[in-house]
Short mmCIF file of C-alpha atoms in Angstrom, two decimals:
data_model
loop_
_atom_site.label_atom_id
_atom_site.label_comp_id
_atom_site.label_asym_id
_atom_site.label_seq_id
_atom_site.Cartn_x
_atom_site.Cartn_y
_atom_site.Cartn_z
CA MET O 1 -11.10 2.67 28.06
CA ASN O 2 -11.61 -0.93 26.83
CA TRP O 3 -13.24 0.35 23.65
CA GLU O 4 -9.79 1.46 22.42
CA SER O 5 -8.67 -2.14 22.08
CA ASN O 6 -11.02 -2.46 19.09
CA VAL O 7 -9.91 0.69 17.30
CA ARG O 8 -8.12 0.30 13.97
CA LYS O 9 -4.86 2.17 14.53
CA VAL O 10 -2.73 3.30 11.59
CA VAL O 11 0.00 5.85 10.96
CA PRO O 12 -1.64 8.33 8.56
CA TYR O 13 -0.25 9.86 5.41
CA VAL O 14 1.36 13.25 6.00
CA ALA O 15 0.75 15.76 3.23
CA GLY O 16 2.94 18.74 2.42
CA GLU O 17 2.52 21.93 4.39
CA GLN O 18 -0.31 24.22 3.34
CA PRO O 19 0.93 27.70 4.27
CA SER O 20 -1.26 30.76 4.01
CA GLY O 21 -0.37 34.30 3.10
CA LYS O 22 2.11 35.54 0.53
CA VAL O 23 4.49 32.64 -0.08
CA ILE O 24 6.13 30.80 -2.95
CA LYS O 25 4.60 27.35 -2.61
CA LEU O 26 6.73 24.71 -4.32
CA ASN O 27 6.10 21.79 -1.96
CA THR O 28 2.92 19.99 -3.08
CA ASN O 29 3.35 19.62 -6.87
CA GLU O 30 0.36 21.79 -7.70
CA ASN O 31 0.08 23.33 -11.15
CA PRO O 32 0.95 27.06 -11.11
CA TYR O 33 -1.52 27.83 -13.89
CA ALA O 34 -5.30 28.14 -13.82
CA PRO O 35 -7.58 25.38 -15.14
CA ALA O 36 -8.81 25.52 -18.74
CA PRO O 37 -10.79 28.67 -19.66
CA GLY O 38 -13.91 26.60 -20.22
CA VAL O 39 -13.86 25.63 -16.55
CA SER O 40 -14.11 29.25 -15.47
CA ALA O 41 -16.91 29.93 -17.95
CA LEU O 42 -18.85 26.90 -16.75
CA LEU O 43 -18.51 27.90 -13.10
CA LYS O 44 -19.80 31.41 -13.80
CA GLY O 45 -22.90 30.07 -15.56
CA TYR O 46 -23.54 26.98 -13.44
CA ASP O 47 -27.17 26.43 -12.43
CA VAL O 48 -26.86 25.89 -8.67
CA SER O 49 -30.43 24.59 -8.50
CA LEU O 50 -29.01 21.35 -9.91
CA LEU O 51 -27.27 20.78 -6.60
CA ARG O 52 -30.58 19.93 -4.92
CA LYS O 53 -30.52 16.62 -6.76
CA TYR O 54 -28.18 13.68 -6.31
CA PRO O 55 -25.37 13.51 -8.86
CA ASP O 56 -25.27 10.92 -11.62
CA MET O 57 -23.95 7.85 -9.84
CA ASN O 58 -22.40 6.63 -13.09
CA SER O 59 -20.52 9.93 -13.59
CA SER O 60 -21.54 9.74 -17.24
CA SER O 61 -20.52 13.24 -18.38
CA LEU O 62 -16.98 12.84 -17.12
CA VAL O 63 -16.64 9.19 -18.11
CA ASN O 64 -17.86 9.91 -21.64
CA ALA O 65 -15.42 12.80 -22.03
CA LEU O 66 -12.54 10.57 -20.91
CA SER O 67 -13.79 7.77 -23.14
CA GLU O 68 -13.65 10.03 -26.18
CA LYS O 69 -10.22 11.40 -25.30
CA TYR O 70 -8.56 8.02 -24.76
CA ASN O 71 -10.58 6.09 -27.34
CA VAL O 72 -11.74 3.43 -24.88
CA LYS O 73 -15.20 2.26 -23.89
CA PRO O 74 -16.94 4.06 -21.00
CA SER O 75 -17.09 0.67 -19.29
CA GLN O 76 -13.28 0.74 -19.15
CA ILE O 77 -13.19 3.87 -16.98
CA PHE O 78 -13.56 4.30 -13.23
CA VAL O 79 -13.63 7.76 -11.66
CA GLY O 80 -13.18 8.86 -8.07
CA ILE O 81 -12.44 11.72 -5.72
CA GLY O 82 -8.86 12.26 -6.76
CA SER O 83 -6.47 9.47 -7.67
CA ASP O 84 -6.04 8.79 -3.95
CA ASP O 85 -9.66 7.65 -3.78
CA VAL O 86 -9.22 5.55 -6.92
CA LEU O 87 -6.04 3.94 -5.61
CA ALA O 88 -7.53 3.25 -2.19
CA MET O 89 -10.48 1.50 -3.89
CA ALA O 90 -8.04 -0.50 -5.99
CA PHE O 91 -6.11 -1.65 -2.91
CA LEU O 92 -9.37 -2.69 -1.27
CA THR O 93 -10.61 -4.48 -4.39
CA PHE O 94 -7.59 -6.29 -5.77
CA PHE O 95 -5.05 -6.94 -3.02
CA ASN O 96 -6.78 -9.70 -1.05
CA SER O 97 -4.69 -12.83 -1.63
CA GLY O 98 -2.88 -12.66 1.68
CA LYS O 99 0.42 -12.52 -0.21
CA LYS O 100 2.69 -9.50 -0.01
CA ILE O 101 2.11 -6.77 -2.55
CA LEU O 102 5.23 -5.12 -3.98
CA PHE O 103 6.13 -1.48 -4.42
CA PRO O 104 9.37 0.57 -4.33
CA ASP O 105 11.01 1.55 -1.06
CA ILE O 106 11.17 5.17 -2.23
CA THR O 107 7.78 6.03 -3.68
CA TYR O 108 4.43 7.65 -2.97
CA SER O 109 4.08 7.40 0.80
CA PHE O 110 0.35 6.65 0.76
CA TYR O 111 0.95 3.07 -0.46
CA ASP O 112 2.08 1.68 2.88
CA VAL O 113 -0.67 3.65 4.64
CA TRP O 114 -3.39 1.95 2.57
CA ALA O 115 -1.71 -1.41 3.01
CA ASP O 116 -1.70 -0.97 6.79
CA LEU O 117 -5.27 0.36 6.81
CA TYR O 118 -6.62 -2.62 4.88
CA LYS O 119 -4.25 -5.09 6.59
CA ILE O 120 -2.51 -5.97 3.32
CA PRO O 121 0.97 -7.46 3.72
CA TYR O 122 3.60 -5.73 1.62
CA GLU O 123 7.27 -5.68 0.73
CA THR O 124 9.16 -2.61 -0.41
CA ILE O 125 11.66 -3.22 -3.21
CA PRO O 126 14.80 -1.03 -3.04
CA LEU O 127 15.49 1.33 -5.91
CA ASP O 128 19.08 1.27 -7.12
CA ASP O 129 21.54 4.06 -6.30
CA ASP O 130 20.23 6.06 -9.27
CA PHE O 131 16.67 5.71 -7.95
CA LYS O 132 15.67 3.35 -10.75
CA ILE O 133 13.29 0.39 -10.66
CA HIS O 134 14.66 -2.94 -11.87
CA PRO O 135 11.96 -5.20 -13.38
CA GLU O 136 13.70 -8.40 -12.27
CA ASP O 137 13.15 -7.41 -8.64
CA TYR O 138 9.42 -7.89 -9.21
CA GLU O 139 9.62 -11.44 -10.49
CA LYS O 140 9.07 -13.00 -7.06
CA GLU O 141 5.72 -14.37 -5.89
CA ASN O 142 3.39 -11.60 -4.75
CA GLY O 143 -0.20 -10.49 -4.27
CA GLY O 144 -0.01 -7.47 -6.57
CA VAL O 145 2.30 -4.75 -7.83
CA ILE O 146 2.00 -0.96 -7.79
CA PHE O 147 4.46 1.76 -8.77
CA PRO O 148 4.27 5.35 -10.04
CA ASN O 149 5.59 6.33 -13.43
CA PRO O 150 7.30 8.76 -13.20
CA ASN O 151 8.12 7.77 -9.65
CA ALA O 152 7.51 10.11 -6.74
CA PRO O 153 9.35 11.79 -5.16
CA THR O 154 12.27 11.05 -7.50
CA GLY O 155 10.73 12.04 -10.85
CA VAL O 156 12.48 9.12 -12.58
CA ALA O 157 10.53 7.58 -15.46
CA MET O 158 10.54 3.94 -16.54
CA ASP O 159 11.16 2.71 -20.04
CA PRO O 160 7.96 1.14 -21.47
CA ALA O 161 9.93 -2.06 -22.09
CA ASP O 162 10.63 -2.35 -18.36
CA ILE O 163 6.96 -1.91 -17.52
CA ARG O 164 6.19 -4.67 -19.99
CA LYS O 165 8.72 -6.94 -18.25
CA ILE O 166 6.99 -6.43 -14.90
CA LEU O 167 3.62 -7.18 -16.46
CA ASP O 168 4.91 -10.28 -18.23
CA HIS O 169 6.13 -11.78 -14.96
CA ASN O 170 3.00 -10.89 -12.97
CA ARG O 171 0.05 -11.95 -15.09
CA ASP O 172 -1.76 -13.66 -12.20
CA VAL O 173 -2.06 -10.49 -10.07
CA VAL O 174 -3.29 -6.96 -10.68
CA CYS O 175 -0.54 -4.49 -11.60
CA ILE O 176 -1.25 -0.80 -11.07
CA VAL O 177 0.72 1.94 -12.82
CA ASP O 178 0.14 5.23 -11.00
CA GLU O 179 0.56 7.96 -13.64
CA ALA O 180 -0.06 11.13 -11.63
CA TYR O 181 2.81 12.88 -13.44
CA VAL O 182 2.76 11.14 -16.81
CA ASP O 183 1.74 14.25 -18.77
CA PHE O 184 5.06 16.01 -18.13
CA GLY O 185 7.17 13.91 -20.46
CA THR O 186 6.62 10.18 -19.95
CA GLU O 187 4.97 7.58 -22.18
CA SER O 188 1.75 6.22 -20.68
CA ALA O 189 1.15 2.52 -20.12
CA LEU O 190 -2.33 2.92 -21.64
CA SER O 191 -1.09 1.48 -24.93
CA LEU O 192 -0.43 -1.83 -23.12
CA LEU O 193 -4.03 -2.32 -21.99
CA PRO O 194 -5.12 -4.48 -24.96
CA GLU O 195 -2.36 -6.99 -24.10
CA TYR O 196 -2.76 -7.20 -20.31
CA ASP O 197 -6.12 -7.81 -18.68
CA ASN O 198 -4.54 -7.38 -15.23
CA LEU O 199 -3.25 -3.85 -15.87
CA LEU O 200 -4.86 -0.81 -14.24
CA VAL O 201 -3.63 2.68 -15.19
CA VAL O 202 -4.47 5.50 -12.77
CA GLN O 203 -4.27 9.22 -13.55
CA THR O 204 -5.38 12.49 -11.94
CA PHE O 205 -6.60 15.99 -12.72
CA SER O 206 -4.62 17.43 -9.79
CA LYS O 207 -1.33 18.03 -11.62
CA SER O 208 -1.50 18.58 -15.36
CA ARG O 209 -5.12 19.79 -15.38
CA SER O 210 -4.72 22.27 -12.49
CA MET O 211 -7.67 20.91 -10.51
CA ALA O 212 -6.19 19.65 -7.23
CA GLY O 213 -8.88 21.61 -5.37
CA LEU O 214 -11.76 19.70 -6.96
CA ARG O 215 -10.37 16.16 -6.51
CA VAL O 216 -10.79 14.21 -9.74
CA GLY O 217 -9.03 10.94 -10.46
CA TYR O 218 -9.66 8.01 -12.79
CA ALA O 219 -8.51 4.55 -13.72
CA ILE O 220 -8.57 2.83 -17.10
CA GLY O 221 -8.45 -0.93 -17.56
CA ASN O 222 -10.38 -3.74 -19.20
CA GLU O 223 -14.11 -3.97 -18.60
CA LYS O 224 -13.91 -6.78 -16.05
CA ILE O 225 -11.32 -5.08 -13.84
CA ILE O 226 -13.34 -1.85 -13.89
CA SER O 227 -16.56 -3.71 -13.04
CA TYR O 228 -14.94 -5.09 -9.90
CA LEU O 229 -13.91 -1.57 -8.88
CA GLN O 230 -17.43 -0.30 -9.48
CA ASP O 231 -18.89 -3.05 -7.31
CA VAL O 232 -16.70 -2.00 -4.39
CA LYS O 233 -17.45 1.69 -4.96
CA PHE O 234 -21.21 1.11 -5.00
CA SER O 235 -20.90 -0.98 -1.84
CA PHE O 236 -19.08 1.90 -0.19
CA ASN O 237 -20.74 5.08 -1.47
CA SER O 238 -22.72 5.32 -4.70
CA TYR O 239 -22.49 9.12 -4.95
CA THR O 240 -18.80 9.76 -4.57
CA MET O 241 -18.48 12.67 -7.02
CA ASN O 242 -20.62 15.79 -6.88
CA SER O 243 -22.48 17.22 -9.88
CA LEU O 244 -20.35 20.35 -10.15
CA THR O 245 -17.08 18.42 -10.21
CA LEU O 246 -18.41 16.08 -12.88
CA ALA O 247 -19.40 18.99 -15.11
CA VAL O 248 -16.15 20.88 -14.59
CA GLY O 249 -14.06 17.75 -15.06
CA ALA O 250 -15.69 16.97 -18.39
CA GLU O 251 -15.09 20.54 -19.54
CA ALA O 252 -11.40 20.34 -18.58
CA VAL O 253 -10.93 17.15 -20.63
CA ARG O 254 -12.33 18.77 -23.78
CA ASP O 255 -9.76 21.59 -23.97
CA ASP O 256 -6.73 19.68 -25.26
CA GLU O 257 -5.06 22.78 -26.70
CA TYR O 258 -4.90 24.53 -23.33
CA PHE O 259 -3.87 21.31 -21.61
CA ASN O 260 -0.97 20.75 -24.00
CA THR O 261 0.14 24.38 -23.82
CA THR O 262 0.22 24.34 -20.02
CA CYS O 263 2.16 21.08 -19.86
CA GLU O 264 4.70 22.40 -22.36
CA LYS O 265 5.19 25.57 -20.28
CA ILE O 266 5.90 23.52 -17.17
CA ILE O 267 8.33 21.27 -19.05
CA ARG O 268 10.23 24.32 -20.38
CA THR O 269 10.43 25.83 -16.91
CA ARG O 270 11.55 22.50 -15.46
CA GLU O 271 14.41 22.21 -17.92
CA LYS O 272 15.50 25.79 -17.21
CA LEU O 273 15.35 25.12 -13.47
CA LYS O 274 17.50 22.01 -13.93
CA ALA O 275 20.18 24.10 -15.64
CA ASP O 276 20.03 26.76 -12.93
CA LEU O 277 20.29 24.19 -10.13
CA ARG O 278 23.26 22.49 -11.80
CA GLU O 279 25.07 25.85 -11.88
CA LEU O 280 24.58 26.07 -8.10
CA GLY O 281 26.07 22.61 -7.63
CA PHE O 282 22.86 20.67 -7.05
CA GLU O 283 22.62 17.05 -8.18
CA PHE O 284 19.43 15.24 -9.14
CA PRO O 285 18.05 12.41 -11.27
CA ASP O 286 16.55 13.41 -14.60
CA SER O 287 12.99 14.29 -13.68
CA LYS O 288 10.12 13.73 -16.08
CA ALA O 289 7.57 15.08 -13.62
CA ASN O 290 6.57 18.60 -12.54
CA PHE O 291 9.18 18.58 -9.77
CA ILE O 292 12.90 18.03 -9.26
CA PHE O 293 14.41 15.85 -6.52
CA ALA O 294 17.65 17.60 -5.66
CA THR O 295 20.57 17.37 -3.25
CA HIS O 296 23.51 19.68 -2.65
CA PRO O 297 26.94 18.19 -1.87
CA ALA O 298 27.95 20.95 0.54
CA VAL O 299 24.76 22.11 2.27
CA SER O 300 22.27 19.75 3.91
CA ALA O 301 18.76 19.49 2.54
CA GLU O 302 17.27 20.13 5.97
CA SER O 303 19.16 23.38 6.43
CA ILE O 304 18.22 24.57 2.92
CA TYR O 305 14.58 23.67 3.58
CA THR O 306 14.63 25.56 6.89
CA GLU O 307 16.28 28.63 5.45
CA LEU O 308 13.92 28.76 2.46
CA LYS O 309 10.96 28.50 4.80
CA LYS O 310 12.21 31.54 6.72
CA ARG O 311 12.10 33.36 3.40
CA ASN O 312 8.51 32.19 2.72
CA ILE O 313 9.57 29.69 0.05
CA TYR O 314 8.24 26.20 0.65
CA VAL O 315 9.75 23.02 -0.78
CA ARG O 316 9.23 19.43 0.41
CA TYR O 317 11.67 17.77 2.78
CA PHE O 318 11.35 14.07 3.64
CA LYS O 319 13.17 12.99 6.80
CA LYS O 320 13.33 9.37 5.70
CA PRO O 321 16.08 6.81 5.09
CA ARG O 322 18.05 7.21 1.85
CA ILE O 323 16.38 10.52 0.92
CA ASP O 324 16.91 12.71 4.00
CA ASN O 325 19.39 14.87 2.11
CA TYR O 326 17.08 15.57 -0.82
CA LEU O 327 14.48 18.25 -1.49
CA ARG O 328 11.51 17.84 -3.79
CA ILE O 329 11.01 21.13 -5.59
CA THR O 330 7.79 21.71 -7.51
CA VAL O 331 8.12 23.50 -10.83
CA GLY O 332 6.27 26.80 -10.46
CA THR O 333 6.11 29.75 -12.82
CA ASP O 334 9.30 31.12 -14.33
CA GLU O 335 9.13 34.01 -11.88
CA GLU O 336 8.73 31.72 -8.86
CA CYS O 337 11.59 29.51 -9.96
CA ASP O 338 13.85 32.51 -10.61
CA GLU O 339 13.15 33.75 -7.07
CA LEU O 340 13.87 30.29 -5.70
CA VAL O 341 17.21 30.14 -7.55
CA ARG O 342 18.16 33.62 -6.33
CA ASN O 343 17.60 32.56 -2.74
CA LEU O 344 19.34 29.20 -3.20
CA LYS O 345 22.38 31.02 -4.54
CA GLU O 346 22.57 33.04 -1.30
CA ILE O 347 21.97 29.98 0.90
CA THR O 348 24.47 27.66 -0.76
CA GLY O 349 27.03 30.44 -1.20
#
């Protein structure tokens, strides 16, 4: 058994449950609506003979579509297999100083997994009692900074001025803003790119574009920062995205009208769900994401989670310090949220 002494051992990321059958699934922040109509049309007419060839290693169709949408050069865009792939590549590429990288103590729980996997030292910076990030906490010496905006699992968004403060005090390291949920009511940091050559903005198709099943993520930054990412990618696996995903991804980007309509529907449902939860006594920070992070003063989060699960309604429960009495509730359709509220009313009495 001596071979085990040379195994890289890490504690892996634990995703939300993936139940099967007839359930109301509000635990993994998926979009309740189908992808853009053009995606379905493309899939029906796709020439499968194209799959015998390797995909375009430069992902040109998708990169060009993103370039046109965001009015940046193709050389400023990096794409990967979901934003998790993009973020993992960014950790591997940019966080190599030996100094501790900084991220919030309550945040996306993959960050510490990647840090441990790549042997990157890190320090978690406590959010305040309202789950907010304070820019001055990130003014200490570090090897890099990463945070989501809006944050996960809290849904709290940062003021652009606070993001600017963090960037101003960390110009000698790469700062990553993880914008998985930015399309649900938060201002993107993309407008800051011309001022900060160390800024990398990461987004995903999994939430607002309803394509979690195809795994599409991307990063936008200046040309030099993207070139470093590309070098690592091509040293790891040149063909990371398949031809079908590239074609479908480009099609999804082109349909802005459908994209905007879907995001607006989710925002309306979120605001209605907030009002309904308040009536039941729930408390929560003001979410700008496609989920709500809620606690009830009289009934424990764990017992609510367990009882909902018995009723085939799944929400996310984190048994972790500071948040073990909160539930993260994905915004589903109006009908799904109404059924959730009906059951919560019975459970909380």
